PDB file of C-alpha atoms in Angstrom:
ATOM      1  CA  UNK P   1      -8.466 -25.335   3.320  1.00  0.00           C
ATOM      2  CA  UNK P   2      -5.371 -24.713   4.957  1.00  0.00           C
ATOM      3  CA  UNK P   3      -4.282 -21.623   6.671  1.00  0.00           C
ATOM      4  CA  UNK P   4      -2.056 -20.662   3.853  1.00  0.00           C
ATOM      5  CA  UNK P   5      -4.530 -21.290   1.014  1.00  0.00           C
ATOM      6  CA  UNK P   6      -7.027 -19.122   3.028  1.00  0.00           C
ATOM      7  CA  UNK P   7      -4.519 -16.609   3.596  1.00  0.00           C
ATOM      8  CA  UNK P   8      -3.163 -16.746  -0.379  1.00  0.00           C
ATOM      9  CA  UNK P   9      -6.975 -16.380  -1.551  1.00  0.00           C
ATOM     10  CA  UNK P  10      -8.337 -13.720   0.598  1.00  0.00           C
ATOM     11  CA  UNK P  11      -4.958 -11.788  -0.775  1.00  0.00           C
ATOM     12  CA  UNK P  12      -5.989 -12.744  -4.322  1.00  0.00           C
ATOM     13  CA  UNK P  13      -9.868 -12.094  -4.062  1.00  0.00           C
ATOM     14  CA  UNK P  14      -8.322  -8.611  -2.160  1.00  0.00           C
ATOM     15  CA  UNK P  15      -6.771  -7.697  -5.359  1.00  0.00           C
ATOM     16  CA  UNK P  16      -9.696  -8.586  -7.670  1.00  0.00           C
ATOM     17  CA  UNK P  17     -11.920  -6.652  -5.896  1.00  0.00           C
ATOM     18  CA  UNK P  18     -10.143  -3.680  -5.730  1.00  0.00           C
ATOM     19  CA  UNK P  19      -8.719  -3.707  -8.405  1.00  0.00           C
ATOM     20  CA  UNK P  20     -12.525  -3.791 -10.124  1.00  0.00           C
ATOM     21  CA  UNK P  21     -13.429  -0.746  -7.582  1.00  0.00           C
ATOM     22  CA  UNK P  22     -10.522   1.058  -9.123  1.00  0.00           C
ATOM     23  CA  UNK P  23     -11.138   0.513 -12.618  1.00  0.00           C
ATOM     24  CA  UNK P  24     -15.034   1.504 -11.918  1.00  0.00           C
ATOM     25  CA  UNK P  25     -15.173   3.559  -9.469  1.00  0.00           C
ATOM     26  CA  UNK P  26     -11.945   5.321  -8.516  1.00  0.00           C
ATOM     27  CA  UNK P  27     -10.155   5.934 -11.810  1.00  0.00           C
ATOM     28  CA  UNK P  28     -12.917   7.417 -13.612  1.00  0.00           C
ATOM     29  CA  UNK P  29     -13.601   9.624 -10.414  1.00  0.00           C
ATOM     30  CA  UNK P  30      -9.789  10.555 -10.877  1.00  0.00           C
ATOM     31  CA  UNK P  31      -8.538  10.879 -14.209  1.00  0.00           C
ATOM     32  CA  UNK P  32     -10.468  14.147 -15.224  1.00  0.00           C
ATOM     33  CA  UNK P  33      -9.290  15.891 -12.671  1.00  0.00           C
ATOM     34  CA  UNK P  34      -6.108  18.386 -12.181  1.00  0.00           C
ATOM     35  CA  UNK P  35      -3.148  16.388 -11.358  1.00  0.00           C
ATOM     36  CA  UNK P  36      -3.165  17.955  -7.630  1.00  0.00           C
ATOM     37  CA  UNK P  37      -7.338  17.144  -7.288  1.00  0.00           C
ATOM     38  CA  UNK P  38      -6.345  13.709  -8.480  1.00  0.00           C
ATOM     39  CA  UNK P  39      -3.518  13.031  -6.641  1.00  0.00           C
ATOM     40  CA  UNK P  40      -4.246  14.365  -2.756  1.00  0.00           C
ATOM     41  CA  UNK P  41      -7.203  11.631  -2.173  1.00  0.00           C
ATOM     42  CA  UNK P  42      -4.780   9.067  -3.069  1.00  0.00           C
ATOM     43  CA  UNK P  43      -2.128  11.053  -1.072  1.00  0.00           C
ATOM     44  CA  UNK P  44      -4.382  10.651   1.886  1.00  0.00           C
ATOM     45  CA  UNK P  45      -5.381   7.022   1.584  1.00  0.00           C
ATOM     46  CA  UNK P  46      -1.164   6.128   2.043  1.00  0.00           C
ATOM     47  CA  UNK P  47      -1.114   8.634   5.192  1.00  0.00           C
ATOM     48  CA  UNK P  48      -2.745   5.875   6.718  1.00  0.00           C
ATOM     49  CA  UNK P  49       0.190   3.218   6.427  1.00  0.00           C
ATOM     50  CA  UNK P  50       1.369   4.202   9.443  1.00  0.00           C
ATOM     51  CA  UNK P  51      -0.683   1.006  10.791  1.00  0.00           C
ATOM     52  CA  UNK P  52       1.249  -0.980   8.952  1.00  0.00           C
ATOM     53  CA  UNK P  53       3.381  -0.470  12.571  1.00  0.00           C
ATOM     54  CA  UNK P  54       1.277  -2.691  14.129  1.00  0.00           C
ATOM     55  CA  UNK P  55       3.607  -5.918  12.895  1.00  0.00           C
ATOM     56  CA  UNK P  56       5.682  -4.215  16.134  1.00  0.00           C
ATOM     57  CA  UNK P  57       3.266  -4.600  18.705  1.00  0.00           C
ATOM     58  CA  UNK P  58       3.621  -7.769  20.819  1.00  0.00           C
ATOM     59  CA  UNK P  59      -0.366  -9.160  21.602  1.00  0.00           C
ATOM     60  CA  UNK P  60      -0.941  -7.923  17.853  1.00  0.00           C
ATOM     61  CA  UNK P  61       1.301  -9.777  16.570  1.00  0.00           C
ATOM     62  CA  UNK P  62       2.748 -12.969  17.587  1.00  0.00           C
ATOM     63  CA  UNK P  63       6.285 -12.775  19.503  1.00  0.00           C
ATOM     64  CA  UNK P  64       7.670 -15.330  16.619  1.00  0.00           C
ATOM     65  CA  UNK P  65       7.014 -13.093  14.105  1.00  0.00           C
ATOM     66  CA  UNK P  66       9.843 -13.346  11.878  1.00  0.00           C
ATOM     67  CA  UNK P  67      11.545  -8.800  13.112  1.00  0.00           C
ATOM     68  CA  UNK P  68      13.462  -9.587   9.310  1.00  0.00           C
ATOM     69  CA  UNK P  69       9.683  -9.429   8.330  1.00  0.00           C
ATOM     70  CA  UNK P  70       8.040  -7.155  10.607  1.00  0.00           C
ATOM     71  CA  UNK P  71      10.613  -4.547  11.177  1.00  0.00           C
ATOM     72  CA  UNK P  72      10.934  -3.396   7.242  1.00  0.00           C
ATOM     73  CA  UNK P  73       7.492  -3.936   6.646  1.00  0.00           C
ATOM     74  CA  UNK P  74       6.409  -1.678   9.235  1.00  0.00           C
ATOM     75  CA  UNK P  75       8.882   1.518   9.395  1.00  0.00           C
ATOM     76  CA  UNK P  76       8.734   1.122   5.450  1.00  0.00           C
ATOM     77  CA  UNK P  77       4.758   1.672   6.027  1.00  0.00           C
ATOM     78  CA  UNK P  78       5.608   4.400   8.306  1.00  0.00           C
ATOM     79  CA  UNK P  79       8.217   6.695   5.900  1.00  0.00           C
ATOM     80  CA  UNK P  80       5.131   6.037   2.959  1.00  0.00           C
ATOM     81  CA  UNK P  81       2.932   7.483   5.375  1.00  0.00           C
ATOM     82  CA  UNK P  82       5.088  10.512   6.295  1.00  0.00           C
ATOM     83  CA  UNK P  83       6.242  10.916   2.392  1.00  0.00           C
ATOM     84  CA  UNK P  84       2.348  10.862   2.004  1.00  0.00           C
ATOM     85  CA  UNK P  85       2.023  14.094   4.357  1.00  0.00           C
ATOM     86  CA  UNK P  86       5.260  15.761   2.283  1.00  0.00           C
ATOM     87  CA  UNK P  87       3.369  15.111  -0.865  1.00  0.00           C
ATOM     88  CA  UNK P  88       0.268  16.299  -0.285  1.00  0.00           C
ATOM     89  CA  UNK P  89       1.579  19.515   1.583  1.00  0.00           C
ATOM     90  CA  UNK P  90       3.738  19.911  -1.612  1.00  0.00           C
ATOM     91  CA  UNK P  91       1.117  19.261  -4.183  1.00  0.00           C
ATOM     92  CA  UNK P  92       0.638  21.505  -7.309  1.00  0.00           C
ATOM     93  CA  UNK P  93       5.349  22.937  -7.392  1.00  0.00           C
ATOM     94  CA  UNK P  94       7.880  20.759  -9.465  1.00  0.00           C
ATOM     95  CA  UNK P  95       9.180  19.677  -6.110  1.00  0.00           C
ATOM     96  CA  UNK P  96       5.999  18.270  -4.972  1.00  0.00           C
ATOM     97  CA  UNK P  97       5.930  16.220  -7.963  1.00  0.00           C
ATOM     98  CA  UNK P  98       9.523  15.072  -7.753  1.00  0.00           C
ATOM     99  CA  UNK P  99       8.151  14.048  -3.492  1.00  0.00           C
ATOM    100  CA  UNK P 100       5.323  12.118  -5.271  1.00  0.00           C
ATOM    101  CA  UNK P 101       7.435  10.976  -7.633  1.00  0.00           C
ATOM    102  CA  UNK P 102       9.697   8.899  -4.550  1.00  0.00           C
ATOM    103  CA  UNK P 103       6.711   7.961  -2.317  1.00  0.00           C
ATOM    104  CA  UNK P 104       5.349   5.984  -5.501  1.00  0.00           C
ATOM    105  CA  UNK P 105       7.873   4.520  -5.801  1.00  0.00           C
ATOM    106  CA  UNK P 106       9.402   3.612  -1.842  1.00  0.00           C
ATOM    107  CA  UNK P 107       5.873   2.768  -1.531  1.00  0.00           C
ATOM    108  CA  UNK P 108       5.352   0.393  -4.185  1.00  0.00           C
ATOM    109  CA  UNK P 109       9.123  -1.044  -3.701  1.00  0.00           C
ATOM    110  CA  UNK P 110       7.907  -1.567   0.423  1.00  0.00           C
ATOM    111  CA  UNK P 111       4.769  -3.367  -0.567  1.00  0.00           C
ATOM    112  CA  UNK P 112       6.039  -5.903  -2.992  1.00  0.00           C
ATOM    113  CA  UNK P 113       9.056  -6.179  -0.722  1.00  0.00           C
ATOM    114  CA  UNK P 114       6.904  -7.463   2.418  1.00  0.00           C
ATOM    115  CA  UNK P 115       5.439  -9.738  -0.057  1.00  0.00           C
ATOM    116  CA  UNK P 116       9.171 -11.264  -0.913  1.00  0.00           C
ATOM    117  CA  UNK P 117      10.044 -11.335   2.721  1.00  0.00           C
ATOM    118  CA  UNK P 118       6.359 -12.559   4.303  1.00  0.00           C
ATOM    119  CA  UNK P 119       7.005 -15.976   1.020  1.00  0.00           C
ATOM    120  CA  UNK P 120      11.177 -15.904   1.640  1.00  0.00           C
ATOM    121  CA  UNK P 121      10.583 -15.741   5.384  1.00  0.00           C
ATOM    122  CA  UNK P 122       7.582 -18.198   5.800  1.00  0.00           C
ATOM    123  CA  UNK P 123       4.885 -15.673   6.254  1.00  0.00           C
ATOM    124  CA  UNK P 124       2.406 -16.870   4.177  1.00  0.00           C
ATOM    125  CA  UNK P 125       2.628 -20.671   5.496  1.00  0.00           C
ATOM    126  CA  UNK P 126       1.781 -19.566   8.429  1.00  0.00           C
ATOM    127  CA  UNK P 127      -0.179 -16.596   8.172  1.00  0.00           C
ATOM    128  CA  UNK P 128      -1.276 -16.941  12.096  1.00  0.00           C
ATOM    129  CA  UNK P 129       2.475 -15.452  12.581  1.00  0.00           C
ATOM    130  CA  UNK P 130       1.057 -11.704  11.790  1.00  0.00           C
ATOM    131  CA  UNK P 131      -2.383 -12.148  14.558  1.00  0.00           C
ATOM    132  CA  UNK P 132      -4.633  -9.428  14.522  1.00  0.00           C
ATOM    133  CA  UNK P 133      -2.302  -7.714  11.770  1.00  0.00           C
ATOM    134  CA  UNK P 134      -3.440 -10.675   9.110  1.00  0.00           C
ATOM    135  CA  UNK P 135      -6.315  -8.447   8.146  1.00  0.00           C
ATOM    136  CA  UNK P 136      -3.244  -5.986   6.531  1.00  0.00           C
ATOM    137  CA  UNK P 137      -2.516  -7.325   3.751  1.00  0.00           C
ATOM    138  CA  UNK P 138      -5.463  -8.990   2.651  1.00  0.00           C
ATOM    139  CA  UNK P 139      -7.076  -5.563   2.548  1.00  0.00           C
ATOM    140  CA  UNK P 140      -5.646  -2.523   2.760  1.00  0.00           C
ATOM    141  CA  UNK P 141      -2.465  -3.487   0.681  1.00  0.00           C
ATOM    142  CA  UNK P 142      -4.374  -5.206  -2.333  1.00  0.00           C
ATOM    143  CA  UNK P 143      -6.542  -1.655  -1.838  1.00  0.00           C
ATOM    144  CA  UNK P 144      -2.862   0.457  -2.253  1.00  0.00           C
ATOM    145  CA  UNK P 145      -1.117  -1.497  -4.611  1.00  0.00           C
ATOM    146  CA  UNK P 146      -4.049  -0.721  -6.588  1.00  0.00           C
ATOM    147  CA  UNK P 147      -3.791   2.851  -6.553  1.00  0.00           C
ATOM    148  CA  UNK P 148      -0.091   2.901  -6.354  1.00  0.00           C
ATOM    149  CA  UNK P 149      -0.686   2.015  -9.956  1.00  0.00           C
ATOM    150  CA  UNK P 150      -2.555   5.144 -10.501  1.00  0.00           C
ATOM    151  CA  UNK P 151      -0.612   7.260  -9.287  1.00  0.00           C
ATOM    152  CA  UNK P 152       1.906   6.319 -11.537  1.00  0.00           C
ATOM    153  CA  UNK P 153      -1.277   6.982 -14.333  1.00  0.00           C
ATOM    154  CA  UNK P 154      -1.992  10.125 -13.216  1.00  0.00           C
ATOM    155  CA  UNK P 155       1.855  10.971 -13.081  1.00  0.00           C
ATOM    156  CA  UNK P 156       3.042   9.241 -16.826  1.00  0.00           C
ATOM    157  CA  UNK P 157      -0.546  11.292 -17.935  1.00  0.00           C
ATOM    158  CA  UNK P 158      -0.908  14.291 -19.535  1.00  0.00           C
TER     159      UNK P 158
END
């Protein structure tokens, strides 16, 4: 199996498994909680998105990893991490709700843009360019997108 096929299969299986975990365990644990209590663990998870800065570290990623992919992915994750922390600090207020919306839109667009740019720039064709950061789009990114959907569901709920 080619490296590209292994990468694509890994991402797909990540979405399937995290989707199952989200539907079976995460959503049932959150759906009856007050909004702030339901959002807090999801925001804490996203506060770890600073890990995306690994795309900027030589030796972690290949020197040939396109900067047009690495920089937006890394800094988008850092911005989302900071927004998650700010949202946690402001939970329960009207401004906190606005910040959660901003966090969720920015974070979702960041992840979708990383997939788009990775495809456009050939990162998915040569996933080895990601070096040790290969695990990021295959394991945590599917979880993060699943939890972004849950945040939208919480925000749009009663």
